[in-house]
Coordinates of C-alpha atoms in Angstrom, one line a residue:
M1 CA 8.2 2.5 44.3
T2 CA 9.4 3.4 47.8
R3 CA 12.5 1.5 48.8
I4 CA 12.9 0.5 52.5
V5 CA 15.7 -1.3 54.4
V6 CA 14.6 -2.9 57.6
V7 CA 17.4 -3.7 60.0
G8 CA 16.7 -6.7 62.3
A9 CA 14.8 -9.9 61.2
G10 CA 13.2 -10.7 64.6
S11 CA 9.5 -10.6 65.2
I12 CA 9.2 -6.8 64.9
G13 CA 11.4 -6.3 61.9
S14 CA 9.7 -9.2 60.1
C15 CA 6.3 -7.8 60.7
V16 CA 7.4 -4.3 59.6
A17 CA 8.8 -5.7 56.4
L18 CA 5.7 -7.7 55.7
R19 CA 3.3 -4.8 56.2
L20 CA 5.5 -2.5 54.1
A21 CA 5.5 -5.0 51.3
E22 CA 1.7 -5.3 51.5
Q23 CA 1.5 -1.6 50.9
G24 CA 3.7 -1.8 47.8
A25 CA 7.1 -0.9 49.1
E26 CA 10.3 -2.5 47.9
V27 CA 11.8 -4.0 51.1
V28 CA 15.2 -5.5 52.1
L29 CA 15.3 -7.2 55.5
V30 CA 18.8 -7.4 56.9
D31 CA 20.2 -9.2 59.9
A32 CA 23.7 -10.3 61.0
R33 CA 22.4 -13.7 62.2
E34 CA 19.8 -16.3 61.5
P35 CA 16.3 -15.5 62.9
A36 CA 16.3 -18.9 64.7
E37 CA 19.2 -17.7 66.8
G38 CA 17.6 -14.5 68.1
L39 CA 15.5 -13.6 71.1
S40 CA 12.2 -13.5 69.1
A41 CA 12.4 -17.2 68.2
H42 CA 12.9 -18.2 71.8
G43 CA 10.7 -15.7 73.6
F44 CA 8.0 -16.6 76.1
G45 CA 5.2 -15.4 73.8
W46 CA 2.5 -14.4 76.2
V47 CA 0.2 -12.0 74.5
N48 CA -2.0 -9.7 76.6
A49 CA -3.2 -6.2 77.2
V50 CA -0.7 -4.8 79.6
D51 CA -2.0 -2.6 82.4
N52 CA 1.2 -0.9 83.7
G53 CA -0.5 2.4 84.7
F54 CA 0.3 4.1 81.4
D55 CA -2.9 4.3 79.4
P56 CA -1.2 4.7 76.0
Y57 CA 0.7 1.5 76.6
Y58 CA -2.5 -0.3 77.6
R59 CA -4.2 0.9 74.4
L60 CA -1.1 -0.2 72.3
S61 CA -1.0 -3.7 73.8
A62 CA -4.8 -4.1 73.6
E63 CA -4.7 -3.4 69.9
G64 CA -1.7 -5.8 69.8
L65 CA -4.1 -8.7 70.6
R66 CA -6.3 -7.7 67.7
A67 CA -3.3 -7.3 65.4
H68 CA -2.2 -10.8 66.3
E69 CA -5.5 -12.1 65.0
R70 CA -5.2 -10.1 61.8
L71 CA -1.6 -11.3 61.2
A72 CA -2.5 -15.0 61.9
A73 CA -5.3 -14.7 59.3
A74 CA -2.7 -13.3 56.7
T75 CA -0.1 -16.0 57.2
G76 CA 0.1 -19.7 56.3
G77 CA 2.0 -22.7 57.6
E78 CA 1.6 -24.3 61.0
P79 CA -0.7 -22.4 63.5
W80 CA 1.2 -20.1 65.8
F81 CA -1.4 -17.9 67.6
F82 CA -3.6 -19.4 70.3
R83 CA -6.2 -17.3 72.2
R84 CA -6.8 -19.7 75.1
G85 CA -6.3 -17.4 78.1
N86 CA -3.9 -17.2 81.1
L87 CA -4.4 -18.7 84.5
H88 CA -2.7 -17.0 87.5
W89 CA -2.6 -17.8 91.2
A90 CA -0.7 -17.1 94.4
D91 CA 0.7 -19.2 97.3
S92 CA 0.6 -16.4 100.0
A93 CA -1.8 -13.8 101.3
E94 CA 0.5 -11.1 100.1
G95 CA 0.7 -12.6 96.7
D96 CA -3.1 -12.9 96.5
R97 CA -3.5 -9.2 97.5
R98 CA -1.2 -8.3 94.6
L99 CA -3.0 -10.4 92.1
A100 CA -6.4 -9.0 93.3
G101 CA -5.1 -5.5 92.7
I102 CA -4.0 -6.3 89.2
A103 CA -7.3 -8.0 88.4
D104 CA -9.3 -4.9 89.7
G105 CA -7.2 -2.7 87.4
Y106 CA -8.1 -4.8 84.4
R107 CA -11.8 -5.0 85.3
A108 CA -11.8 -1.2 85.6
K109 CA -10.7 -1.1 81.9
G110 CA -13.3 -3.5 80.8
Y111 CA -10.8 -6.4 80.3
P112 CA -12.4 -9.7 81.5
V113 CA -11.1 -11.5 84.5
E114 CA -12.8 -14.6 86.1
E115 CA -12.2 -16.0 89.6
L116 CA -12.1 -19.8 89.9
D117 CA -11.7 -22.1 92.9
A118 CA -9.2 -25.0 92.7
D119 CA -11.8 -27.7 91.7
R120 CA -13.2 -25.6 88.8
A121 CA -9.7 -24.7 87.6
R122 CA -8.7 -28.3 87.5
R123 CA -11.9 -29.4 85.9
E124 CA -12.3 -26.8 83.2
L125 CA -8.8 -25.4 82.5
Q126 CA -5.9 -27.5 83.7
P127 CA -6.3 -31.0 85.1
G128 CA -3.7 -32.1 87.5
L129 CA -2.6 -28.8 88.9
A130 CA -0.9 -28.9 92.3
L131 CA -2.7 -26.2 94.3
D132 CA -2.3 -27.4 97.9
G133 CA -0.7 -24.0 98.9
L134 CA -3.3 -21.9 97.1
H135 CA -4.2 -18.5 98.6
G136 CA -7.3 -16.9 97.3
P137 CA -8.9 -17.8 93.9
L138 CA -7.2 -18.5 90.7
R139 CA -7.7 -15.6 88.2
Y140 CA -8.3 -16.5 84.6
Y141 CA -7.9 -13.9 81.8
P142 CA -9.8 -15.5 78.9
D143 CA -8.8 -12.9 76.3
D144 CA -5.1 -13.5 76.8
A145 CA -3.2 -15.5 74.2
H146 CA 0.1 -17.1 73.4
V147 CA 2.3 -17.6 70.4
V148 CA 4.7 -20.3 69.4
S149 CA 7.5 -17.9 68.8
D150 CA 9.6 -19.6 66.2
R151 CA 6.6 -20.5 64.1
L152 CA 5.5 -16.8 64.2
V153 CA 8.8 -15.6 62.8
A154 CA 9.0 -18.3 60.2
A155 CA 5.4 -17.7 59.0
V156 CA 5.8 -13.9 58.8
Q157 CA 9.0 -14.2 56.8
E158 CA 7.6 -16.8 54.4
R159 CA 4.6 -14.5 53.7
A160 CA 7.0 -11.5 53.3
R161 CA 9.2 -13.3 50.8
S162 CA 6.1 -14.2 48.8
L163 CA 5.4 -10.5 48.5
G164 CA 8.9 -9.8 47.3
V165 CA 10.8 -8.9 50.5
R166 CA 14.5 -9.8 50.1
L167 CA 16.3 -11.2 53.1
R168 CA 20.0 -10.6 53.6
I169 CA 20.9 -12.8 56.6
G170 CA 24.4 -13.1 57.9
D171 CA 25.6 -9.8 56.6
A172 CA 25.7 -7.2 59.3
V173 CA 25.0 -3.5 58.9
T174 CA 28.4 -1.7 59.4
G175 CA 27.3 1.8 58.4
L176 CA 24.6 4.2 57.2
L177 CA 24.7 6.0 53.9
G178 CA 24.2 9.7 54.0
A179 CA 24.8 12.4 56.6
D180 CA 21.8 14.6 57.5
R181 CA 19.6 12.3 55.5
V182 CA 20.0 8.6 55.8
R183 CA 19.7 7.0 52.3
G184 CA 20.6 3.4 52.9
V185 CA 23.0 1.0 54.6
R186 CA 26.5 -0.4 54.2
L187 CA 27.0 -4.2 54.9
A188 CA 29.9 -6.1 56.2
S189 CA 30.2 -7.7 52.8
G190 CA 30.9 -4.3 51.4
Q191 CA 27.6 -4.1 49.5
Q192 CA 25.7 -0.8 49.8
I193 CA 21.9 -0.9 49.7
E194 CA 20.3 2.5 48.9
A195 CA 16.8 3.3 50.2
D196 CA 14.3 6.0 50.7
A197 CA 14.2 5.2 54.4
V198 CA 15.9 2.8 56.9
V199 CA 13.9 1.3 59.8
S200 CA 15.9 0.1 62.8
C201 CA 14.3 -2.9 64.5
A202 CA 17.7 -4.0 65.8
G203 CA 16.8 -4.8 69.4
R204 CA 19.9 -4.7 71.5
G205 CA 21.8 -3.5 68.5
T206 CA 19.8 -0.3 68.4
R207 CA 22.3 2.0 70.1
E208 CA 25.2 0.8 67.9
L209 CA 23.2 1.5 64.8
L210 CA 21.8 4.9 65.9
C211 CA 25.2 6.1 66.9
R212 CA 26.3 5.9 63.3
A213 CA 23.8 8.7 62.7
G214 CA 24.9 10.7 65.8
A215 CA 21.7 9.7 67.8
D216 CA 20.9 7.5 70.8
V217 CA 18.1 5.7 72.5
P218 CA 19.3 4.7 75.9
L219 CA 18.7 1.1 77.0
V220 CA 19.0 -0.6 80.3
E221 CA 22.2 -2.6 80.5
P222 CA 22.7 -5.8 82.5
G223 CA 24.1 -5.2 85.9
D224 CA 23.4 -1.5 86.1
D225 CA 21.7 0.1 89.1
S226 CA 18.3 0.6 87.5
G227 CA 16.7 -2.3 89.4
T228 CA 15.3 -3.6 86.1
T229 CA 16.2 -7.2 85.2
V230 CA 16.9 -7.4 81.5
M231 CA 18.8 -10.7 81.2
G232 CA 16.4 -13.6 80.9
L233 CA 16.4 -17.4 80.6
L234 CA 13.9 -19.2 78.5
V235 CA 13.8 -23.0 78.9
R236 CA 12.2 -25.3 76.3
T237 CA 11.5 -28.8 77.5
S238 CA 11.2 -32.2 75.8
P239 CA 7.6 -33.4 75.2
V240 CA 5.7 -33.8 78.5
P241 CA 2.9 -36.3 79.3
V242 CA 0.6 -33.6 80.5
R243 CA -1.6 -31.6 78.0
V244 CA -1.2 -27.8 78.6
E245 CA -3.2 -25.5 76.3
R246 CA -2.8 -22.1 77.9
V247 CA -0.3 -19.9 79.7
L248 CA 0.0 -20.8 83.4
H249 CA 1.5 -18.4 85.9
A250 CA 2.2 -20.4 89.0
P251 CA 3.8 -18.5 92.0
H252 CA 7.4 -19.5 91.0
L253 CA 7.1 -20.7 87.5
S254 CA 5.5 -19.5 84.2
I255 CA 4.6 -22.1 81.6
R256 CA 3.7 -21.7 78.0
P257 CA 2.7 -24.5 75.6
H258 CA 5.1 -25.1 72.7
S259 CA 4.9 -27.3 69.7
G260 CA 4.9 -31.1 69.8
G261 CA 3.9 -31.3 73.5
R262 CA 6.8 -29.3 74.7
L263 CA 6.7 -26.4 77.2
V264 CA 8.5 -23.1 77.5
L265 CA 9.4 -22.2 81.1
H266 CA 10.4 -19.0 82.7
C267 CA 11.2 -17.8 86.3
H268 CA 11.7 -14.2 87.2
D269 CA 13.7 -14.9 90.3
V270 CA 16.1 -17.1 88.3
D271 CA 16.6 -14.2 85.9
E272 CA 17.7 -12.0 88.7
E273 CA 20.5 -14.4 89.5
L274 CA 22.0 -14.4 86.0
T275 CA 25.2 -12.5 85.3
D276 CA 26.3 -14.1 82.1
E277 CA 25.1 -16.4 79.3
G278 CA 27.3 -19.3 80.6
Q279 CA 25.0 -19.8 83.5
G280 CA 22.2 -21.0 81.2
P281 CA 22.5 -24.8 81.4
A282 CA 22.7 -24.9 85.2
A283 CA 20.0 -22.4 85.7
A284 CA 17.8 -24.3 83.2
E285 CA 17.9 -27.4 85.4
K286 CA 16.8 -25.3 88.4
V287 CA 13.9 -24.0 86.4
L288 CA 12.9 -27.5 85.1
A289 CA 13.0 -28.9 88.7
R290 CA 10.0 -26.6 89.5
L291 CA 7.8 -28.1 86.8
A292 CA 6.7 -31.2 88.7
Q293 CA 5.8 -28.9 91.7
V294 CA 3.1 -27.3 89.4
L295 CA 2.2 -30.3 87.2
P296 CA 2.9 -33.5 89.2
G297 CA 2.0 -35.6 86.2
T298 CA 5.4 -34.6 84.7
A299 CA 7.4 -36.2 87.6
G300 CA 9.3 -39.3 86.7
A301 CA 8.6 -38.8 83.0
D302 CA 12.2 -38.2 82.0
V303 CA 11.4 -34.6 80.9
T304 CA 14.6 -32.9 79.9
V305 CA 15.9 -29.5 78.8
E306 CA 16.0 -29.3 75.0
D307 CA 17.0 -25.7 74.9
A308 CA 18.2 -23.0 77.3
F309 CA 18.4 -19.6 75.8
V310 CA 19.8 -16.6 77.7
G311 CA 19.0 -13.3 76.1
V312 CA 19.0 -9.6 77.0
R313 CA 15.8 -7.8 76.6
P314 CA 16.0 -4.5 74.6
M315 CA 14.5 -2.3 77.4
P316 CA 14.5 1.5 77.0
V317 CA 15.6 3.2 80.2
D318 CA 12.1 4.5 81.0
G319 CA 10.5 1.1 80.4
M320 CA 8.4 2.3 77.5
S321 CA 8.5 1.4 73.8
V322 CA 10.2 3.8 71.3
L323 CA 8.6 4.5 67.9
G324 CA 9.4 7.2 65.5
W325 CA 11.7 9.1 63.2
V326 CA 15.1 9.7 64.8
P327 CA 15.7 13.4 65.6
G328 CA 18.5 14.8 63.5
A329 CA 18.6 11.8 61.1
A330 CA 16.0 12.2 58.4
S331 CA 14.7 9.0 56.9
L332 CA 15.9 6.9 59.9
Y333 CA 13.0 5.4 61.9
V334 CA 13.6 3.5 65.1
V335 CA 11.6 0.8 66.9
V336 CA 12.8 -0.7 70.1
T337 CA 10.9 -2.3 73.0
H338 CA 10.6 -5.1 75.4
S339 CA 7.7 -7.5 74.9
G340 CA 8.5 -7.7 71.2
L341 CA 6.5 -10.8 70.6
T342 CA 3.5 -9.3 72.3
L343 CA 3.6 -6.1 70.3
A344 CA 5.2 -7.1 67.0
P345 CA 2.1 -7.4 64.9
V346 CA 0.7 -4.0 65.9
L347 CA 4.1 -2.4 65.6
G348 CA 4.4 -3.8 62.1
E349 CA 1.1 -2.1 61.1
I350 CA 1.9 1.2 62.8
V351 CA 5.5 1.5 61.5
A352 CA 4.6 0.6 58.0
R353 CA 1.9 3.3 57.9
E354 CA 4.1 5.9 59.5
V355 CA 7.1 5.2 57.2
L356 CA 4.8 5.6 54.2
G357 CA 3.5 8.9 55.5
E358 CA 0.5 8.2 57.8
P359 CA 1.1 9.1 61.4
S360 CA -0.5 6.9 64.1
E361 CA -2.2 8.1 67.2
L362 CA -1.2 4.9 69.0
A363 CA 2.5 5.8 68.5
A364 CA 2.3 9.4 69.6
A365 CA 3.2 8.8 73.3
F366 CA 6.4 6.8 72.4
R367 CA 8.5 9.1 70.3
P368 CA 12.3 9.0 70.6
E369 CA 12.3 12.8 71.1
R370 CA 11.7 12.3 74.8
F371 CA 15.3 11.2 75.2
A372 CA 16.7 14.1 73.1
A373 CA 15.0 16.5 75.5
V374 CA 16.7 15.1 78.6

């Protein structure tokens, strides 16, 4: 039996572990902290085919939607995947032109986009929307979906455990076994776990882990001069008196349904103001204050911030996912990407196949060798 250690028990690592176990591997899933404390359990969880101008990434993310459906069918517990679309609109002529260009790009790829006026949007998709400043139509992406992030991670890990995956939580990886060929990991407890391969799904811990093998995948760091914002705030509200069933992208606030009538909120411009995690509580109140501007029915309902999570996205410096065997470190496979919740199910499928000897065409454009060549 093939023995695999997966480092990182977030959404990607959990999906990798599950798919490996389904194919008969003996898997140990290791993480220094509880899954509920990580970025995956707090993420925004918008699932869509991403048209960023790079066709391989579009194909990867489009397959990601289908992989979510396959994973949801394979897991039990409370439902976590909801394919109910995404509604997007602008409050300026410039914003409308930008959204129109995005929609045209999706239509050119055959990805469905509908245009709705304010009355139809309120009647069919979200009653009570405040749309007085609307410029242009609302654009509805019916194939988009969302996940309840903490439920996803819990459901995947429960299924993985039922297939024999062993979880080692609270015991950090402090070293790799082997030199030219990685043959396992050393934990903070002193235990050594031998394996035929190690898969790094360590997110922001990727560079620290890879450096133990003399390798590197450069990530964007907070505050550098790249122009990319990697620090982000996710705000979870108390239950609200307005029913929201799909992702809403208002001009200055993004909204995702959560469990028990709660919402998850995100603002890109607030992210840009963050410099450290300590700003989370004050910034969360700023984000919450925008909710009633989008959904007036929440005003005066004593909606509060239940959780304010500040995390740092694991963003490779070129903005693209990294998938593949680490050059110069045989038997060490690395996965690191932003949009982990969006891609986790498809990455789980791809990585499991590749680690067990079946290369994937979907992964070919994302190999770590591109950094070694610089």
